PDB file of C-alpha atoms in Angstrom:
ATOM      1  CA  MET A   1     -33.307  28.053  80.861  1.00 44.00           C
ATOM      2  CA  ASN A   2     -29.417  28.303  79.314  1.00 62.00           C
ATOM      3  CA  SER A   3     -29.671  24.603  79.072  1.00 80.00           C
ATOM      4  CA  LEU A   4     -32.632  24.515  76.740  1.00 86.00           C
ATOM      5  CA  PHE A   5     -31.550  27.147  74.567  1.00 86.00           C
ATOM      6  CA  GLU A   6     -28.006  25.179  74.648  1.00 86.00           C
ATOM      7  CA  ILE A   7     -29.931  22.017  73.649  1.00 88.00           C
ATOM      8  CA  ILE A   8     -31.566  23.861  70.453  1.00 91.00           C
ATOM      9  CA  ALA A   9     -29.021  25.160  69.167  1.00 91.00           C
ATOM     10  CA  PHE A  10     -27.489  21.779  69.352  1.00 91.00           C
ATOM     11  CA  LEU A  11     -30.124  20.547  67.558  1.00 92.00           C
ATOM     12  CA  LEU A  12     -30.409  22.996  64.957  1.00 94.00           C
ATOM     13  CA  ILE A  13     -26.389  23.396  63.967  1.00 94.00           C
ATOM     14  CA  GLY A  14     -25.962  20.002  63.878  1.00 93.00           C
ATOM     15  CA  SER A  15     -29.064  18.401  62.498  1.00 94.00           C
ATOM     16  CA  LEU A  16     -27.335  21.936  59.379  1.00 95.00           C
ATOM     17  CA  THR A  17     -23.907  20.306  59.924  1.00 95.00           C
ATOM     18  CA  LEU A  18     -25.081  16.537  58.967  1.00 94.00           C
ATOM     19  CA  GLY A  19     -27.547  17.953  56.226  1.00 95.00           C
ATOM     20  CA  ALA A  20     -24.785  19.518  54.559  1.00 95.00           C
ATOM     21  CA  ALA A  21     -22.238  16.685  54.913  1.00 94.00           C
ATOM     22  CA  VAL A  22     -25.207  14.814  53.367  1.00 94.00           C
ATOM     23  CA  ALA A  23     -25.411  16.896  50.642  1.00 93.00           C
ATOM     24  CA  ALA A  24     -21.155  17.152  50.330  1.00 92.00           C
ATOM     25  CA  VAL A  25     -20.943  13.688  49.288  1.00 90.00           C
ATOM     26  CA  GLY A  26     -23.866  12.547  46.859  1.00 87.00           C
ATOM     27  CA  LEU A  27     -24.717  15.775  44.675  1.00 87.00           C
ATOM     28  CA  ARG A  28     -23.603  14.902  41.485  1.00 85.00           C
ATOM     29  CA  ASP A  29     -22.869  18.833  40.647  1.00 86.00           C
ATOM     30  CA  THR A  30     -19.586  18.586  41.754  1.00 88.00           C
ATOM     31  CA  VAL A  31     -19.861  22.905  41.902  1.00 90.00           C
ATOM     32  CA  HIS A  32     -23.018  21.943  44.559  1.00 92.00           C
ATOM     33  CA  CYS A  33     -20.506  18.932  47.428  1.00 92.00           C
ATOM     34  CA  GLY A  34     -18.103  22.351  47.129  1.00 92.00           C
ATOM     35  CA  LEU A  35     -20.624  24.568  49.079  1.00 94.00           C
ATOM     36  CA  SER A  36     -22.061  21.919  50.581  1.00 94.00           C
ATOM     37  CA  LEU A  37     -18.356  21.614  52.206  1.00 94.00           C
ATOM     38  CA  ALA A  38     -18.092  25.202  53.109  1.00 95.00           C
ATOM     39  CA  VAL A  39     -21.217  24.976  54.955  1.00 95.00           C
ATOM     40  CA  VAL A  40     -20.194  21.797  57.098  1.00 95.00           C
ATOM     41  CA  PHE A  41     -17.097  24.541  57.998  1.00 95.00           C
ATOM     42  CA  VAL A  42     -19.554  26.518  59.073  1.00 95.00           C
ATOM     43  CA  GLY A  43     -21.727  23.981  61.238  1.00 95.00           C
ATOM     44  CA  VAL A  44     -18.181  22.920  62.315  1.00 95.00           C
ATOM     45  CA  ALA A  45     -17.757  25.885  63.999  1.00 95.00           C
ATOM     46  CA  GLY A  46     -20.675  26.323  65.717  1.00 94.00           C
ATOM     47  CA  LEU A  47     -20.330  23.373  67.590  1.00 93.00           C
ATOM     48  CA  TYR A  48     -16.528  24.207  68.186  1.00 93.00           C
ATOM     49  CA  LEU A  49     -18.241  28.212  69.379  1.00 91.00           C
ATOM     50  CA  LEU A  50     -21.449  25.545  71.615  1.00 90.00           C
ATOM     51  CA  LEU A  51     -18.610  24.537  73.614  1.00 88.00           C
ATOM     52  CA  ASP A  52     -16.767  26.479  75.245  1.00 86.00           C
ATOM     53  CA  ALA A  53     -14.233  26.747  71.988  1.00 87.00           C
ATOM     54  CA  GLU A  54     -14.433  30.133  71.016  1.00 87.00           C
ATOM     55  CA  PHE A  55     -10.786  30.676  69.911  1.00 90.00           C
ATOM     56  CA  ILE A  56     -10.811  27.232  67.600  1.00 91.00           C
ATOM     57  CA  GLY A  57     -14.179  28.081  66.685  1.00 92.00           C
ATOM     58  CA  PHE A  58     -12.491  31.473  64.653  1.00 92.00           C
ATOM     59  CA  ILE A  59      -9.873  29.793  63.566  1.00 92.00           C
ATOM     60  CA  GLN A  60     -12.200  26.995  61.672  1.00 92.00           C
ATOM     61  CA  LEU A  61     -14.000  30.448  60.144  1.00 93.00           C
ATOM     62  CA  LEU A  62     -10.521  32.289  59.035  1.00 93.00           C
ATOM     63  CA  VAL A  63      -9.120  28.661  57.745  1.00 91.00           C
ATOM     64  CA  TYR A  64     -11.676  25.956  56.577  1.00 92.00           C
ATOM     65  CA  VAL A  65     -14.723  28.623  54.988  1.00 92.00           C
ATOM     66  CA  GLY A  66     -11.762  31.563  54.392  1.00 90.00           C
ATOM     67  CA  ALA A  67      -9.248  29.538  52.464  1.00 90.00           C
ATOM     68  CA  VAL A  68      -9.869  25.878  51.805  1.00 92.00           C
ATOM     69  CA  ALA A  69     -13.287  26.088  50.924  1.00 92.00           C
ATOM     70  CA  VAL A  70     -12.215  28.988  48.793  1.00 92.00           C
ATOM     71  CA  LEU A  71      -9.567  26.515  46.813  1.00 91.00           C
ATOM     72  CA  VAL A  72     -11.690  23.476  47.112  1.00 92.00           C
ATOM     73  CA  MET A  73     -14.259  25.874  45.051  1.00 92.00           C
ATOM     74  CA  PHE A  74     -11.093  27.461  42.959  1.00 91.00           C
ATOM     75  CA  VAL A  75     -10.660  23.555  41.864  1.00 90.00           C
ATOM     76  CA  ILE A  76     -13.662  22.155  41.217  1.00 90.00           C
ATOM     77  CA  LEU A  77     -14.322  25.066  38.561  1.00 90.00           C
ATOM     78  CA  ILE A  78     -11.286  24.964  36.586  1.00 87.00           C
ATOM     79  CA  THR A  79     -11.166  21.502  36.444  1.00 86.00           C
ATOM     80  CA  ARG A  80     -15.543  21.058  35.101  1.00 80.00           C
ATOM     81  CA  PRO A  81     -15.697  19.488  32.433  1.00 71.00           C
ATOM     82  CA  GLU A  82     -16.585  22.762  29.416  1.00 62.00           C
ATOM     83  CA  ASP A  83     -19.711  22.064  28.174  1.00 55.00           C
ATOM     84  CA  GLY A  84     -20.957  22.167  32.352  1.00 51.00           C
ATOM     85  CA  VAL A  85     -22.601  18.275  32.297  1.00 52.00           C
ATOM     86  CA  ILE A  86     -20.437  16.436  34.346  1.00 54.00           C
ATOM     87  CA  GLN A  87     -20.229  12.962  33.428  1.00 55.00           C
ATOM     88  CA  GLN A  88     -20.085  10.760  36.414  1.00 55.00           C
ATOM     89  CA  PRO A  89     -20.868   6.963  35.896  1.00 56.00           C
ATOM     90  CA  ASP A  90     -21.693   6.133  39.315  1.00 53.00           C
ATOM     91  CA  ARG A  91     -21.508   2.342  38.506  1.00 54.00           C
ATOM     92  CA  ARG A  92     -24.577   1.736  42.060  1.00 53.00           C
ATOM     93  CA  ARG A  93     -22.405  -1.652  43.245  1.00 59.00           C
ATOM     94  CA  GLN A  94     -19.351   0.042  43.390  1.00 75.00           C
ATOM     95  CA  LYS A  95     -22.537   1.766  46.238  1.00 81.00           C
ATOM     96  CA  LEU A  96     -23.125  -1.274  48.438  1.00 85.00           C
ATOM     97  CA  PRO A  97     -19.839  -1.562  49.507  1.00 86.00           C
ATOM     98  CA  GLY A  98     -19.385   1.556  50.497  1.00 87.00           C
ATOM     99  CA  ALA A  99     -22.197   1.952  52.371  1.00 90.00           C
ATOM    100  CA  LEU A 100     -22.050  -0.745  54.371  1.00 91.00           C
ATOM    101  CA  ILE A 101     -17.954  -0.543  55.194  1.00 92.00           C
ATOM    102  CA  ALA A 102     -19.223   2.908  56.524  1.00 92.00           C
ATOM    103  CA  ALA A 103     -22.258   1.817  58.512  1.00 93.00           C
ATOM    104  CA  GLY A 104     -20.520  -0.717  59.484  1.00 94.00           C
ATOM    105  CA  ILE A 105     -17.758   1.094  61.122  1.00 94.00           C
ATOM    106  CA  PHE A 106     -20.447   4.144  62.251  1.00 93.00           C
ATOM    107  CA  LEU A 107     -22.661   1.093  64.398  1.00 94.00           C
ATOM    108  CA  VAL A 108     -19.707  -0.094  66.069  1.00 94.00           C
ATOM    109  CA  THR A 109     -18.278   2.777  66.583  1.00 92.00           C
ATOM    110  CA  TYR A 110     -22.453   3.952  67.835  1.00 92.00           C
ATOM    111  CA  GLY A 111     -22.135   0.786  70.689  1.00 92.00           C
ATOM    112  CA  ALA A 112     -19.126   1.328  71.804  1.00 91.00           C
ATOM    113  CA  ILE A 113     -20.320   5.779  72.420  1.00 88.00           C
ATOM    114  CA  MET A 114     -23.582   3.959  74.091  1.00 88.00           C
ATOM    115  CA  GLN A 115     -21.825   1.062  76.025  1.00 87.00           C
ATOM    116  CA  SER A 116     -18.868   3.076  77.585  1.00 82.00           C
ATOM    117  CA  PRO A 117     -20.854   4.216  81.185  1.00 78.00           C
ATOM    118  CA  SER A 118     -17.514   6.696  82.034  1.00 74.00           C
ATOM    119  CA  LEU A 119     -18.493   8.958  78.284  1.00 72.00           C
ATOM    120  CA  ARG A 120     -21.423  10.095  80.695  1.00 70.00           C
ATOM    121  CA  ARG A 121     -20.935  11.703  84.291  1.00 69.00           C
ATOM    122  CA  ASP A 122     -21.005  15.821  84.712  1.00 67.00           C
ATOM    123  CA  VAL A 123     -18.501  17.659  84.197  1.00 69.00           C
ATOM    124  CA  PRO A 124     -18.743  21.563  85.578  1.00 69.00           C
ATOM    125  CA  GLU A 125     -18.396  23.608  83.236  1.00 69.00           C
ATOM    126  CA  PRO A 126     -14.496  25.214  82.306  1.00 68.00           C
ATOM    127  CA  ALA A 127     -13.129  28.367  81.894  1.00 69.00           C
ATOM    128  CA  ALA A 128     -14.075  29.430  78.663  1.00 72.00           C
ATOM    129  CA  LEU A 129     -10.586  28.932  76.035  1.00 76.00           C
ATOM    130  CA  SER A 130      -8.360  32.324  76.622  1.00 81.00           C
ATOM    131  CA  ILE A 131      -6.313  33.504  73.759  1.00 85.00           C
ATOM    132  CA  ARG A 132      -3.532  34.620  75.984  1.00 88.00           C
ATOM    133  CA  ALA A 133      -4.037  31.130  77.583  1.00 86.00           C
ATOM    134  CA  VAL A 134      -3.456  29.943  74.269  1.00 86.00           C
ATOM    135  CA  GLY A 135      -0.983  31.917  72.979  1.00 88.00           C
ATOM    136  CA  GLU A 136       1.442  31.832  75.823  1.00 89.00           C
ATOM    137  CA  ALA A 137       1.085  28.282  76.054  1.00 88.00           C
ATOM    138  CA  LEU A 138       2.086  27.852  71.949  1.00 88.00           C
ATOM    139  CA  VAL A 139       5.316  29.841  72.091  1.00 89.00           C
ATOM    140  CA  SER A 140       6.056  28.450  75.988  1.00 89.00           C
ATOM    141  CA  GLY A 141       5.445  24.472  76.077  1.00 86.00           C
ATOM    142  CA  HIS A 142       4.314  24.085  72.323  1.00 88.00           C
ATOM    143  CA  LEU A 143       6.984  26.028  71.260  1.00 92.00           C
ATOM    144  CA  LEU A 144       8.813  23.096  68.515  1.00 93.00           C
ATOM    145  CA  PRO A 145       5.101  21.781  67.271  1.00 92.00           C
ATOM    146  CA  LEU A 146       4.235  25.655  66.134  1.00 93.00           C
ATOM    147  CA  MET A 147       8.371  25.725  64.345  1.00 94.00           C
ATOM    148  CA  ALA A 148       6.969  22.353  63.171  1.00 94.00           C
ATOM    149  CA  ILE A 149       4.556  23.832  61.240  1.00 94.00           C
ATOM    150  CA  GLY A 150       5.276  27.143  59.794  1.00 94.00           C
ATOM    151  CA  VAL A 151       8.298  24.806  58.614  1.00 96.00           C
ATOM    152  CA  LEU A 152       5.796  22.266  56.808  1.00 95.00           C
ATOM    153  CA  LEU A 153       3.473  24.904  56.201  1.00 93.00           C
ATOM    154  CA  THR A 154       5.922  27.137  54.053  1.00 94.00           C
ATOM    155  CA  THR A 155       7.061  23.825  52.229  1.00 94.00           C
ATOM    156  CA  ALA A 156       3.766  22.454  51.343  1.00 93.00           C
ATOM    157  CA  LEU A 157       2.709  26.009  49.474  1.00 90.00           C
ATOM    158  CA  ILE A 158       6.479  26.856  48.099  1.00 92.00           C
ATOM    159  CA  GLY A 159       6.049  22.886  46.767  1.00 90.00           C
ATOM    160  CA  ALA A 160       1.965  23.315  46.590  1.00 88.00           C
ATOM    161  CA  ALA A 161       3.463  25.992  44.116  1.00 88.00           C
ATOM    162  CA  LEU A 162       5.886  25.091  42.248  1.00 88.00           C
ATOM    163  CA  PHE A 163       2.961  21.894  41.302  1.00 82.00           C
ATOM    164  CA  ALA A 164       0.901  24.295  39.877  1.00 79.00           C
ATOM    165  CA  MET A 165       3.184  26.362  37.831  1.00 80.00           C
ATOM    166  CA  GLU A 166       5.226  23.286  36.264  1.00 67.00           C
ATOM    167  CA  GLY A 167       2.626  23.179  32.814  1.00 59.00           C
ATOM    168  CA  GLU A 168       3.067  27.228  32.341  1.00 57.00           C
ATOM    169  CA  ASP A 169       6.622  27.055  30.815  1.00 55.00           C
ATOM    170  CA  GLY A 170       7.766  23.220  31.469  1.00 49.00           C
ATOM    171  CA  LYS A 171       6.179  21.704  27.878  1.00 47.00           C
TER     172      LYS A 171
ATOM    173  CA  MET B   1     -26.713  20.496  79.541  1.00 57.00           C
ATOM    174  CA  ILE B   2     -25.620  18.255  75.982  1.00 70.00           C
ATOM    175  CA  GLY B   3     -23.390  15.408  77.032  1.00 81.00           C
ATOM    176  CA  LEU B   4     -20.670  14.568  75.458  1.00 85.00           C
ATOM    177  CA  PRO B   5     -22.047  11.285  74.195  1.00 86.00           C
ATOM    178  CA  LEU B   6     -24.312  13.321  72.018  1.00 89.00           C
ATOM    179  CA  PHE B   7     -21.272  15.337  70.375  1.00 91.00           C
ATOM    180  CA  LEU B   8     -19.294  11.611  70.132  1.00 92.00           C
ATOM    181  CA  ILE B   9     -22.659  10.242  68.172  1.00 93.00           C
ATOM    182  CA  LEU B  10     -22.539  13.353  65.418  1.00 94.00           C
ATOM    183  CA  SER B  11     -18.874  12.674  64.561  1.00 94.00           C
ATOM    184  CA  THR B  12     -19.143   9.507  64.025  1.00 95.00           C
ATOM    185  CA  MET B  13     -22.532  10.607  61.833  1.00 94.00           C
ATOM    186  CA  LEU B  14     -19.911  13.024  59.829  1.00 95.00           C
ATOM    187  CA  PHE B  15     -16.459  10.619  59.801  1.00 95.00           C
ATOM    188  CA  SER B  16     -18.835   7.622  58.073  1.00 95.00           C
ATOM    189  CA  LEU B  17     -20.169  10.464  55.276  1.00 94.00           C
ATOM    190  CA  GLY B  18     -16.556  11.330  54.584  1.00 94.00           C
ATOM    191  CA  LEU B  19     -15.542   7.298  54.848  1.00 94.00           C
ATOM    192  CA  PHE B  20     -18.545   6.522  52.715  1.00 93.00           C
ATOM    193  CA  ALA B  21     -17.674   9.955  50.071  1.00 91.00           C
ATOM    194  CA  VAL B  22     -13.712   8.161  49.813  1.00 91.00           C
ATOM    195  CA  LEU B  23     -15.023   5.077  49.050  1.00 90.00           C
ATOM    196  CA  THR B  24     -17.659   6.225  46.282  1.00 88.00           C
ATOM    197  CA  ARG B  25     -17.299   9.026  44.524  1.00 83.00           C
ATOM    198  CA  ARG B  26     -14.977   8.999  41.085  1.00 80.00           C
ATOM    199  CA  SER B  27     -13.821  12.315  41.000  1.00 85.00           C
ATOM    200  CA  ALA B  28     -10.416  12.873  43.067  1.00 87.00           C
ATOM    201  CA  ILE B  29     -11.332  16.559  44.735  1.00 90.00           C
ATOM    202  CA  LEU B  30     -14.610  14.765  46.634  1.00 90.00           C
ATOM    203  CA  LEU B  31     -12.251  11.864  47.503  1.00 91.00           C
ATOM    204  CA  LEU B  32     -10.577  15.072  48.922  1.00 92.00           C
ATOM    205  CA  ILE B  33     -14.306  16.243  50.916  1.00 93.00           C
ATOM    206  CA  GLY B  34     -14.214  13.080  52.476  1.00 93.00           C
ATOM    207  CA  VAL B  35     -11.074  13.605  53.622  1.00 94.00           C
ATOM    208  CA  GLU B  36     -12.346  17.378  54.898  1.00 93.00           C
ATOM    209  CA  LEU B  37     -15.130  15.917  55.940  1.00 94.00           C
ATOM    210  CA  MET B  38     -12.936  12.641  58.366  1.00 95.00           C
ATOM    211  CA  LEU B  39     -10.841  15.491  59.356  1.00 94.00           C
ATOM    212  CA  ALA B  40     -13.818  17.181  60.506  1.00 94.00           C
ATOM    213  CA  ALA B  41     -14.883  14.777  62.353  1.00 95.00           C
ATOM    214  CA  ALA B  42     -11.443  13.790  64.340  1.00 95.00           C
ATOM    215  CA  ASN B  43     -11.455  17.596  65.393  1.00 95.00           C
ATOM    216  CA  LEU B  44     -14.829  18.050  66.354  1.00 94.00           C
ATOM    217  CA  ASN B  45     -13.887  14.815  68.158  1.00 93.00           C
ATOM    218  CA  PHE B  46     -10.851  16.472  70.169  1.00 93.00           C
ATOM    219  CA  ILE B  47     -13.031  19.909  71.276  1.00 92.00           C
ATOM    220  CA  ALA B  48     -15.558  17.795  72.716  1.00 90.00           C
ATOM    221  CA  PHE B  49     -13.128  15.796  74.996  1.00 89.00           C
ATOM    222  CA  TRP B  50     -11.238  18.822  75.972  1.00 89.00           C
ATOM    223  CA  ARG B  51     -14.220  20.509  77.076  1.00 86.00           C
ATOM    224  CA  PHE B  52     -16.028  17.108  78.517  1.00 86.00           C
ATOM    225  CA  GLY B  53     -11.747  15.666  79.423  1.00 81.00           C
ATOM    226  CA  PRO B  54     -11.449  15.587  83.695  1.00 80.00           C
ATOM    227  CA  ASN B  55      -8.629  18.181  82.742  1.00 78.00           C
ATOM    228  CA  PRO B  56      -9.563  21.302  80.124  1.00 78.00           C
ATOM    229  CA  ALA B  57      -6.917  23.510  81.959  1.00 78.00           C
ATOM    230  CA  ALA B  58      -4.221  21.847  79.624  1.00 80.00           C
ATOM    231  CA  MET B  59      -5.914  22.307  76.675  1.00 84.00           C
ATOM    232  CA  THR B  60      -4.303  19.704  75.013  1.00 86.00           C
ATOM    233  CA  GLY B  61      -7.519  19.195  73.078  1.00 87.00           C
ATOM    234  CA  ALA B  62      -7.577  22.854  71.499  1.00 89.00           C
ATOM    235  CA  LEU B  63      -3.369  22.980  70.738  1.00 91.00           C
ATOM    236  CA  PHE B  64      -3.740  19.644  68.973  1.00 92.00           C
ATOM    237  CA  VAL B  65      -7.272  21.404  67.026  1.00 93.00           C
ATOM    238  CA  LEU B  66      -5.001  23.926  66.244  1.00 92.00           C
ATOM    239  CA  PHE B  67      -1.613  22.421  64.614  1.00 93.00           C
ATOM    240  CA  SER B  68      -4.360  20.232  62.527  1.00 94.00           C
ATOM    241  CA  ILE B  69      -6.042  22.372  61.538  1.00 93.00           C
ATOM    242  CA  ALA B  70      -3.090  24.108  59.678  1.00 93.00           C
ATOM    243  CA  VAL B  71      -1.622  20.407  58.968  1.00 93.00           C
ATOM    244  CA  ALA B  72      -5.307  19.852  57.348  1.00 92.00           C
ATOM    245  CA  ALA B  73      -4.793  23.554  55.451  1.00 91.00           C
ATOM    246  CA  ALA B  74      -1.065  22.408  53.843  1.00 92.00           C
ATOM    247  CA  GLU B  75      -2.200  19.530  52.501  1.00 92.00           C
ATOM    248  CA  ALA B  76      -5.108  20.359  51.377  1.00 91.00           C
ATOM    249  CA  ALA B  77      -3.423  22.720  49.284  1.00 91.00           C
ATOM    250  CA  VAL B  78      -1.214  20.525  48.287  1.00 91.00           C
ATOM    251  CA  GLY B  79      -3.492  17.567  47.686  1.00 91.00           C
ATOM    252  CA  LEU B  80      -5.295  20.541  45.238  1.00 90.00           C
ATOM    253  CA  SER B  81      -2.549  21.248  43.565  1.00 90.00           C
ATOM    254  CA  LEU B  82      -1.907  17.983  42.229  1.00 88.00           C
ATOM    255  CA  ILE B  83      -5.457  17.694  41.407  1.00 89.00           C
ATOM    256  CA  LEU B  84      -4.557  20.779  38.880  1.00 88.00           C
ATOM    257  CA  VAL B  85      -1.072  18.721  37.701  1.00 86.00           C
ATOM    258  CA  ILE B  86      -3.156  15.794  37.478  1.00 85.00           C
ATOM    259  CA  TYR B  87      -5.909  17.471  35.177  1.00 86.00           C
ATOM    260  CA  ARG B  88      -3.678  19.320  33.367  1.00 84.00           C
ATOM    261  CA  HIS B  89      -2.119  16.307  31.799  1.00 81.00           C
ATOM    262  CA  LEU B  90      -5.565  13.777  31.787  1.00 80.00           C
ATOM    263  CA  ARG B  91      -8.277  16.296  30.865  1.00 80.00           C
ATOM    264  CA  SER B  92     -10.010  14.559  34.106  1.00 80.00           C
ATOM    265  CA  THR B  93     -10.021  14.121  38.263  1.00 79.00           C
ATOM    266  CA  ASN B  94     -10.733   9.836  37.991  1.00 81.00           C
ATOM    267  CA  PRO B  95      -7.457   8.822  39.569  1.00 79.00           C
ATOM    268  CA  LYS B  96      -9.254   5.617  38.087  1.00 79.00           C
ATOM    269  CA  GLU B  97      -7.543   7.631  34.548  1.00 79.00           C
ATOM    270  CA  VAL B  98      -4.790   7.757  36.185  1.00 79.00           C
ATOM    271  CA  ASN B  99      -2.768   4.450  35.981  1.00 80.00           C
ATOM    272  CA  SER B 100       0.082   5.237  33.811  1.00 78.00           C
ATOM    273  CA  LEU B 101       4.015   6.979  34.847  1.00 77.00           C
ATOM    274  CA  HIS B 102       4.665   8.855  32.154  1.00 69.00           C
ATOM    275  CA  GLY B 103       3.808  11.583  31.750  1.00 54.00           C
TER     276      GLY B 103
END
C-alpha cells in the first residue's frame, strides 16, 4: 500500500519535474523559462521529501524557490527588451550538436546505471533525517565547512551588491 | 519501493537538459538556468545515494547537499549581478556579444 503510493508520487513528481525542465530549457520567452525553473525546484524539493530528506526539502523550498527563482525572475524582467519581444536568432545548426552531446552523455550514463548490479540491492528504510542530528553534525564535525560557507556567502553577497551598485554613481 | 536507479535516471535526464541549455541557448540568463538544472541533478544524486547508501546514519550526502545549496545560492547571486552589469553596458545578455575588455 505504502509502496504503491510512493510509486504514484514518484511518477507524478518526476514527470512534473521533467516536464518543467523541458519547458525551462525549450521555451522561447525567457519569462516562461524562469517560471518553469521555479516549478523544477518545487519538483526537486518533492523528490527530496520522497527520499526521506524532509529537512533538505524544506531548505530547497526556502533557498531555491524563495530566493534563487525570485532573483532569476527579477533579472529576467529587468533585462527584458522594452518592446517585450524576445529577439532570439536561435540557429538550428547550433542546436543539433548540443542535442547530440547532451543525448550522448545521457545514453552513456543510462547504460552505466542499467548495467551496475550494486545499485539494485534492497535497502531498509533509514530513520528520518532528524534536524537535531543535522544541527549537531554541523557544529561538531563540519564546523570548518560551515564557517567557510559563512565567509563565502558574505563575500559573494557583498560582491554582488557592489557589482549591481557600480553603474549608479560610477558613470 | 522505488529503487535507486529510477532516481539516478531522472537526475541524468535533468543534467542532460541543463547541459543542452548551456550548449545551445543564446542568453546568459538561460545559461544560468541550465547550470541550475545541472546543480539540482547533482544534489538529487547526493540525496539518492545517501538514502540508498550503506550508512545513512552518517548523513554525509545530506550535509553535502546543504553546503552545495549555499554555494549555489552564492553562485546565482554573483552570476545574476554580473549579468545585470553586462546588460547595463551592452544592452544585451547574449554572451556572444561580450567580446571586448574595454568598458
